[in-house]
PDB file of N, CA and C in Angstrom:
ATOM      1  N   MET A   5       5.644   3.469 -50.030  1.00 76.00           N
ATOM      2  CA  MET A   5       4.350   3.883 -49.341  1.00 76.00           C
ATOM      3  C   MET A   5       3.939   2.844 -48.150  1.00 76.00           C
ATOM      4  N   ILE A   6       3.781   1.607 -48.585  1.00 83.00           N
ATOM      5  CA  ILE A   6       3.226   0.670 -47.671  1.00 83.00           C
ATOM      6  C   ILE A   6       4.344   0.442 -46.483  1.00 83.00           C
ATOM      7  N   PHE A   7       5.608   0.589 -46.987  1.00 88.00           N
ATOM      8  CA  PHE A   7       6.735   0.421 -45.855  1.00 88.00           C
ATOM      9  C   PHE A   7       6.677   1.598 -44.860  1.00 88.00           C
ATOM     10  N   GLY A   8       6.404   2.718 -45.362  1.00 90.00           N
ATOM     11  CA  GLY A   8       6.373   3.996 -44.452  1.00 90.00           C
ATOM     12  C   GLY A   8       5.262   3.728 -43.327  1.00 90.00           C
ATOM     13  N   PHE A   9       4.064   3.203 -43.885  1.00 91.00           N
ATOM     14  CA  PHE A   9       2.956   2.898 -43.051  1.00 91.00           C
ATOM     15  C   PHE A   9       3.258   1.801 -41.943  1.00 91.00           C
ATOM     16  N   ILE A  10       3.890   0.758 -42.455  1.00 93.00           N
ATOM     17  CA  ILE A  10       4.201  -0.287 -41.498  1.00 93.00           C
ATOM     18  C   ILE A  10       5.339   0.245 -40.418  1.00 93.00           C
ATOM     19  N   LYS A  11       6.348   1.025 -40.926  1.00 94.00           N
ATOM     20  CA  LYS A  11       7.203   1.680 -40.096  1.00 94.00           C
ATOM     21  C   LYS A  11       6.621   2.461 -39.048  1.00 94.00           C
ATOM     22  N   LYS A  12       5.635   3.170 -39.438  1.00 94.00           N
ATOM     23  CA  LYS A  12       4.832   4.110 -38.289  1.00 94.00           C
ATOM     24  C   LYS A  12       4.131   3.355 -37.508  1.00 94.00           C
ATOM     25  N   LEU A  13       3.482   2.212 -38.007  1.00 94.00           N
ATOM     26  CA  LEU A  13       2.685   1.337 -37.154  1.00 94.00           C
ATOM     27  C   LEU A  13       3.557   0.741 -36.165  1.00 94.00           C
ATOM     28  N   ILE A  14       4.734   0.180 -36.521  1.00 96.00           N
ATOM     29  CA  ILE A  14       5.702  -0.540 -35.566  1.00 96.00           C
ATOM     30  C   ILE A  14       6.265   0.614 -34.482  1.00 96.00           C
ATOM     31  N   LYS A  15       6.434   1.677 -34.976  1.00 96.00           N
ATOM     32  CA  LYS A  15       6.874   2.747 -33.850  1.00 96.00           C
ATOM     33  C   LYS A  15       5.727   3.245 -33.088  1.00 96.00           C
ATOM     34  N   TYR A  16       4.587   3.094 -33.600  1.00 97.00           N
ATOM     35  CA  TYR A  16       3.382   3.490 -32.614  1.00 97.00           C
ATOM     36  C   TYR A  16       3.253   2.405 -31.564  1.00 97.00           C
ATOM     37  N   TYR A  17       3.337   1.064 -31.868  1.00 97.00           N
ATOM     38  CA  TYR A  17       3.160   0.046 -30.956  1.00 97.00           C
ATOM     39  C   TYR A  17       4.227   0.091 -29.988  1.00 97.00           C
ATOM     40  N   ILE A  18       5.701   0.218 -30.414  1.00 97.00           N
ATOM     41  CA  ILE A  18       6.773   0.342 -29.640  1.00 97.00           C
ATOM     42  C   ILE A  18       6.602   1.421 -28.566  1.00 97.00           C
ATOM     43  N   ASP A  19       6.182   2.555 -29.023  1.00 97.00           N
ATOM     44  CA  ASP A  19       5.841   3.691 -28.043  1.00 97.00           C
ATOM     45  C   ASP A  19       4.782   3.295 -26.961  1.00 97.00           C
ATOM     46  N   LYS A  20       3.739   2.682 -27.402  1.00 98.00           N
ATOM     47  CA  LYS A  20       2.804   2.230 -26.534  1.00 98.00           C
ATOM     48  C   LYS A  20       3.325   1.144 -25.527  1.00 98.00           C
ATOM     49  N   PHE A  21       4.074   0.266 -25.938  1.00 98.00           N
ATOM     50  CA  PHE A  21       4.712  -0.697 -25.061  1.00 98.00           C
ATOM     51  C   PHE A  21       5.593  -0.018 -24.062  1.00 98.00           C
ATOM     52  N   ILE A  22       6.419   0.941 -24.469  1.00 98.00           N
ATOM     53  CA  ILE A  22       7.167   1.661 -23.560  1.00 98.00           C
ATOM     54  C   ILE A  22       6.428   2.542 -22.511  1.00 98.00           C
ATOM     55  N   SER A  23       5.431   3.123 -22.861  1.00 98.00           N
ATOM     56  CA  SER A  23       4.615   3.906 -21.961  1.00 98.00           C
ATOM     57  C   SER A  23       3.991   2.922 -21.158  1.00 98.00           C
ATOM     58  N   TRP A  24       3.558   1.752 -21.331  1.00 97.00           N
ATOM     59  CA  TRP A  24       2.839   0.682 -20.488  1.00 97.00           C
ATOM     60  C   TRP A  24       3.945   0.175 -19.414  1.00 97.00           C
ATOM     61  N   VAL A  25       5.211   0.057 -19.926  1.00 98.00           N
ATOM     62  CA  VAL A  25       6.289  -0.603 -19.044  1.00 98.00           C
ATOM     63  C   VAL A  25       6.469   0.425 -17.922  1.00 98.00           C
ATOM     64  N   ARG A  26       6.664   1.807 -18.351  1.00 98.00           N
ATOM     65  CA  ARG A  26       6.822   3.070 -17.473  1.00 98.00           C
ATOM     66  C   ARG A  26       5.632   3.135 -16.409  1.00 98.00           C
ATOM     67  N   ILE A  27       4.372   2.819 -16.746  1.00 98.00           N
ATOM     68  CA  ILE A  27       3.239   2.859 -15.916  1.00 98.00           C
ATOM     69  C   ILE A  27       3.292   1.791 -14.849  1.00 98.00           C
ATOM     70  N   LYS A  28       3.834   0.559 -15.383  1.00 98.00           N
ATOM     71  CA  LYS A  28       3.726  -0.585 -14.424  1.00 98.00           C
ATOM     72  C   LYS A  28       4.990  -0.343 -13.443  1.00 98.00           C
ATOM     73  N   LYS A  29       6.050   0.242 -14.033  1.00 98.00           N
ATOM     74  CA  LYS A  29       7.150   0.512 -12.960  1.00 98.00           C
ATOM     75  C   LYS A  29       6.845   1.538 -11.910  1.00 98.00           C
ATOM     76  N   PHE A  30       6.152   2.511 -12.334  1.00 98.00           N
ATOM     77  CA  PHE A  30       5.541   3.569 -11.502  1.00 98.00           C
ATOM     78  C   PHE A  30       4.598   2.995 -10.439  1.00 98.00           C
ATOM     79  N   ASN A  31       3.763   2.021 -10.907  1.00 97.00           N
ATOM     80  CA  ASN A  31       2.832   1.407  -9.960  1.00 97.00           C
ATOM     81  C   ASN A  31       3.537   0.565  -8.928  1.00 97.00           C
ATOM     82  N   LEU A  32       4.280  -0.147  -9.326  1.00 97.00           N
ATOM     83  CA  LEU A  32       5.207  -0.942  -8.380  1.00 97.00           C
ATOM     84  C   LEU A  32       5.947  -0.072  -7.375  1.00 97.00           C
ATOM     85  N   GLU A  33       6.606   0.999  -7.918  1.00 97.00           N
ATOM     86  CA  GLU A  33       7.378   1.828  -6.914  1.00 97.00           C
ATOM     87  C   GLU A  33       6.413   2.456  -5.799  1.00 97.00           C
ATOM     88  N   LEU A  34       5.112   2.825  -6.424  1.00 97.00           N
ATOM     89  CA  LEU A  34       4.030   3.332  -5.573  1.00 97.00           C
ATOM     90  C   LEU A  34       3.649   2.378  -4.345  1.00 97.00           C
ATOM     91  N   ASP A  35       3.453   1.133  -4.990  1.00 97.00           N
ATOM     92  CA  ASP A  35       3.099   0.057  -4.071  1.00 97.00           C
ATOM     93  C   ASP A  35       4.263  -0.046  -3.070  1.00 97.00           C
ATOM     94  N   ASN A  36       5.519  -0.178  -3.411  1.00 97.00           N
ATOM     95  CA  ASN A  36       6.410  -0.249  -2.303  1.00 97.00           C
ATOM     96  C   ASN A  36       6.658   0.778  -1.438  1.00 97.00           C
ATOM     97  N   ASP A  37       6.445   2.103  -1.988  1.00 96.00           N
ATOM     98  CA  ASP A  37       6.378   3.307  -0.975  1.00 96.00           C
ATOM     99  C   ASP A  37       5.383   3.143  -0.008  1.00 96.00           C
ATOM    100  N   ILE A  38       4.056   2.726  -0.601  1.00 96.00           N
ATOM    101  CA  ILE A  38       2.952   2.533   0.452  1.00 96.00           C
ATOM    102  C   ILE A  38       3.197   1.582   1.492  1.00 96.00           C
ATOM    103  N   LYS A  39       3.851   0.480   1.088  1.00 95.00           N
ATOM    104  CA  LYS A  39       4.106  -0.578   1.947  1.00 95.00           C
ATOM    105  C   LYS A  39       5.167  -0.187   3.095  1.00 95.00           C
ATOM    106  N   LYS A  40       6.178   0.477   2.620  1.00 95.00           N
ATOM    107  CA  LYS A  40       7.214   1.085   3.462  1.00 95.00           C
ATOM    108  C   LYS A  40       6.501   2.089   4.461  1.00 95.00           C
ATOM    109  N   TYR A  41       5.628   2.881   4.064  1.00 93.00           N
ATOM    110  CA  TYR A  41       4.901   3.864   4.998  1.00 93.00           C
ATOM    111  C   TYR A  41       4.001   3.003   6.091  1.00 93.00           C
ATOM    112  N   HIS A  42       3.461   2.165   5.641  1.00 91.00           N
ATOM    113  CA  HIS A  42       2.559   1.278   6.606  1.00 91.00           C
ATOM    114  C   HIS A  42       3.490   0.593   7.529  1.00 91.00           C
ATOM    115  N   GLN A  43       4.576   0.169   7.179  1.00 89.00           N
ATOM    116  CA  GLN A  43       5.358  -0.642   8.077  1.00 89.00           C
ATOM    117  C   GLN A  43       5.999   0.312   9.109  1.00 89.00           C
ATOM    118  N   GLN A  44       6.276   1.711   8.701  1.00 88.00           N
ATOM    119  CA  GLN A  44       6.806   2.684   9.487  1.00 88.00           C
ATOM    120  C   GLN A  44       5.750   3.025  10.582  1.00 88.00           C
ATOM    121  N   LEU A  45       4.337   3.101  10.070  1.00 85.00           N
ATOM    122  CA  LEU A  45       3.381   3.431  11.015  1.00 85.00           C
ATOM    123  C   LEU A  45       3.144   2.259  12.027  1.00 85.00           C
ATOM    124  N   ASP A  46       3.357   1.084  11.548  1.00 81.00           N
ATOM    125  CA  ASP A  46       3.157  -0.144  12.605  1.00 81.00           C
ATOM    126  C   ASP A  46       4.206   0.031  13.734  1.00 81.00           C
ATOM    127  N   LYS A  47       5.537   0.544  13.284  1.00 79.00           N
ATOM    128  CA  LYS A  47       6.424   0.546  14.412  1.00 79.00           C
ATOM    129  C   LYS A  47       6.223   1.765  15.273  1.00 79.00           C
ATOM    130  N   LYS A  48       5.531   2.650  14.613  1.00 75.00           N
ATOM    131  CA  LYS A  48       5.232   3.867  15.602  1.00 75.00           C
ATOM    132  C   LYS A  48       4.095   3.714  16.570  1.00 75.00           C
ATOM    133  N   GLU A  49       3.360   2.645  16.199  1.00 70.00           N
ATOM    134  CA  GLU A  49       1.907   2.468  16.843  1.00 70.00           C
ATOM    135  C   GLU A  49       2.374   1.941  18.338  1.00 70.00           C
ATOM    136  N   LYS A  50       1.680   2.534  19.217  1.00 67.00           N
ATOM    137  CA  LYS A  50       1.995   2.181  20.668  1.00 67.00           C
ATOM    138  C   LYS A  50       1.136   0.928  21.043  1.00 67.00           C
ATOM    139  N   LYS A  51       1.878   0.142  21.853  1.00 66.00           N
ATOM    140  CA  LYS A  51       1.295  -1.163  22.357  1.00 66.00           C
ATOM    141  C   LYS A  51       0.505  -0.993  23.563  1.00 66.00           C
ATOM    142  N   VAL A  52      -0.776  -1.521  23.524  1.00 63.00           N
ATOM    143  CA  VAL A  52      -1.465  -1.505  24.736  1.00 63.00           C
ATOM    144  C   VAL A  52      -1.526  -2.738  25.585  1.00 63.00           C
ATOM    145  N   LYS A  53      -1.213  -2.653  26.966  1.00 65.00           N
ATOM    146  CA  LYS A  53      -1.254  -3.915  27.696  1.00 65.00           C
ATOM    147  C   LYS A  53      -2.394  -3.747  28.653  1.00 65.00           C
ATOM    148  N   ILE A  54      -3.228  -4.772  28.588  1.00 63.00           N
ATOM    149  CA  ILE A  54      -4.301  -4.891  29.672  1.00 63.00           C
ATOM    150  C   ILE A  54      -3.992  -5.337  30.999  1.00 63.00           C
ATOM    151  N   ILE A  55      -4.209  -4.318  31.877  1.00 62.00           N
ATOM    152  CA  ILE A  55      -3.642  -4.593  33.376  1.00 62.00           C
ATOM    153  C   ILE A  55      -4.794  -5.472  34.209  1.00 62.00           C
ATOM    154  N   GLU A  56      -6.125  -5.025  33.946  1.00 60.00           N
ATOM    155  CA  GLU A  56      -7.063  -5.655  34.809  1.00 60.00           C
ATOM    156  C   GLU A  56      -8.459  -5.715  33.915  1.00 60.00           C
ATOM    157  N   THR A  57      -9.118  -6.854  34.130  1.00 61.00           N
ATOM    158  CA  THR A  57     -10.418  -6.913  33.472  1.00 61.00           C
ATOM    159  C   THR A  57     -11.498  -7.504  34.538  1.00 61.00           C
ATOM    160  N   GLY A  58     -12.554  -7.053  34.260  1.00 62.00           N
ATOM    161  CA  GLY A  58     -13.744  -7.383  35.166  1.00 62.00           C
ATOM    162  C   GLY A  58     -15.035  -7.288  34.531  1.00 62.00           C
ATOM    163  N   GLU A  59     -16.074  -8.020  35.174  1.00 63.00           N
ATOM    164  CA  GLU A  59     -17.352  -8.113  34.697  1.00 63.00           C
ATOM    165  C   GLU A  59     -18.267  -7.406  35.604  1.00 63.00           C
ATOM    166  N   PHE A  60     -19.394  -6.823  35.302  1.00 63.00           N
ATOM    167  CA  PHE A  60     -20.398  -6.276  36.228  1.00 63.00           C
ATOM    168  C   PHE A  60     -21.563  -6.084  35.478  1.00 63.00           C
ATOM    169  N   GLY A  61     -22.699  -5.870  36.325  1.00 61.00           N
ATOM    170  CA  GLY A  61     -23.997  -5.859  35.789  1.00 61.00           C
ATOM    171  C   GLY A  61     -24.687  -7.050  35.453  1.00 61.00           C
ATOM    172  N   GLU A  62     -25.998  -6.881  35.079  1.00 64.00           N
ATOM    173  CA  GLU A  62     -26.736  -8.137  34.837  1.00 64.00           C
ATOM    174  C   GLU A  62     -26.451  -8.852  33.435  1.00 64.00           C
ATOM    175  N   ASP A  63     -26.100  -7.902  32.493  1.00 66.00           N
ATOM    176  CA  ASP A  63     -25.824  -8.396  31.201  1.00 66.00           C
ATOM    177  C   ASP A  63     -24.425  -8.804  30.841  1.00 66.00           C
ATOM    178  N   ASP A  64     -23.720  -9.105  31.872  1.00 65.00           N
ATOM    179  CA  ASP A  64     -22.177  -9.370  31.800  1.00 65.00           C
ATOM    180  C   ASP A  64     -21.452  -8.291  31.002  1.00 65.00           C
ATOM    181  N   TRP A  65     -21.666  -7.090  31.347  1.00 66.00           N
ATOM    182  CA  TRP A  65     -20.748  -6.089  30.704  1.00 66.00           C
ATOM    183  C   TRP A  65     -19.417  -6.237  31.318  1.00 66.00           C
ATOM    184  N   SER A  66     -18.417  -5.843  30.520  1.00 67.00           N
ATOM    185  CA  SER A  66     -17.011  -5.846  30.887  1.00 67.00           C
ATOM    186  C   SER A  66     -16.263  -4.575  30.811  1.00 67.00           C
ATOM    187  N   ILE A  67     -15.262  -4.442  31.546  1.00 66.00           N
ATOM    188  CA  ILE A  67     -14.460  -3.164  31.566  1.00 66.00           C
ATOM    189  C   ILE A  67     -12.955  -3.624  31.545  1.00 66.00           C
ATOM    190  N   SER A  68     -12.151  -2.974  30.991  1.00 67.00           N
ATOM    191  CA  SER A  68     -10.782  -3.277  31.050  1.00 67.00           C
ATOM    192  C   SER A  68      -9.873  -2.029  31.273  1.00 67.00           C
ATOM    193  N   ILE A  69      -8.943  -2.144  32.150  1.00 67.00           N
ATOM    194  CA  ILE A  69      -8.090  -1.017  32.364  1.00 67.00           C
ATOM    195  C   ILE A  69      -6.631  -1.278  31.611  1.00 67.00           C
ATOM    196  N   GLU A  70      -6.327  -0.234  30.749  1.00 66.00           N
ATOM    197  CA  GLU A  70      -5.411  -0.575  29.846  1.00 66.00           C
ATOM    198  C   GLU A  70      -4.170   0.621  29.999  1.00 66.00           C
ATOM    199  N   HIS A  71      -2.967  -0.049  29.776  1.00 63.00           N
ATOM    200  CA  HIS A  71      -1.782   0.901  29.901  1.00 63.00           C
ATOM    201  C   HIS A  71      -1.042   0.961  28.564  1.00 63.00           C
ATOM    202  N   VAL A  72      -0.853   2.175  28.116  1.00 61.00           N
ATOM    203  CA  VAL A  72      -0.066   2.317  26.873  1.00 61.00           C
ATOM    204  C   VAL A  72       1.510   2.422  27.137  1.00 61.00           C
ATOM    205  N   ASP A  73       2.121   1.378  26.494  1.00 61.00           N
ATOM    206  CA  ASP A  73       3.459   1.355  26.686  1.00 61.00           C
ATOM    207  C   ASP A  73       4.207   2.339  25.837  1.00 61.00           C
ATOM    208  N   LYS A  74       4.910   3.481  26.322  1.00 58.00           N
ATOM    209  CA  LYS A  74       5.519   4.466  25.644  1.00 58.00           C
ATOM    210  C   LYS A  74       6.864   4.006  25.110  1.00 58.00           C
ATOM    211  N   ASP A  75       7.394   2.840  25.697  1.00 54.00           N
ATOM    212  CA  ASP A  75       8.691   2.433  25.156  1.00 54.00           C
ATOM    213  C   ASP A  75       8.605   1.734  23.988  1.00 54.00           C
ATOM    214  N   ALA A  76       7.530   1.043  23.637  1.00 47.00           N
ATOM    215  CA  ALA A  76       7.246   0.223  22.456  1.00 47.00           C
ATOM    216  C   ALA A  76       7.086   0.988  21.163  1.00 47.00           C
TER     217      ALA A  76
END
């Protein structure tokens, strides 16, 4: 009787450990997929090149003319 209880207890904790490992593996895979997605977005992001800047007004406001590089 006591051996059956110990056997069930061991099986229960082994099942809990296996499910924990599966969850950790899933989280790592999800993190890697998110990282790859962000890297792809960074590659697609267009680069902005500032052509000209200037200041005007009393409060030193500034304006910049920017050009989006479509090749990058």
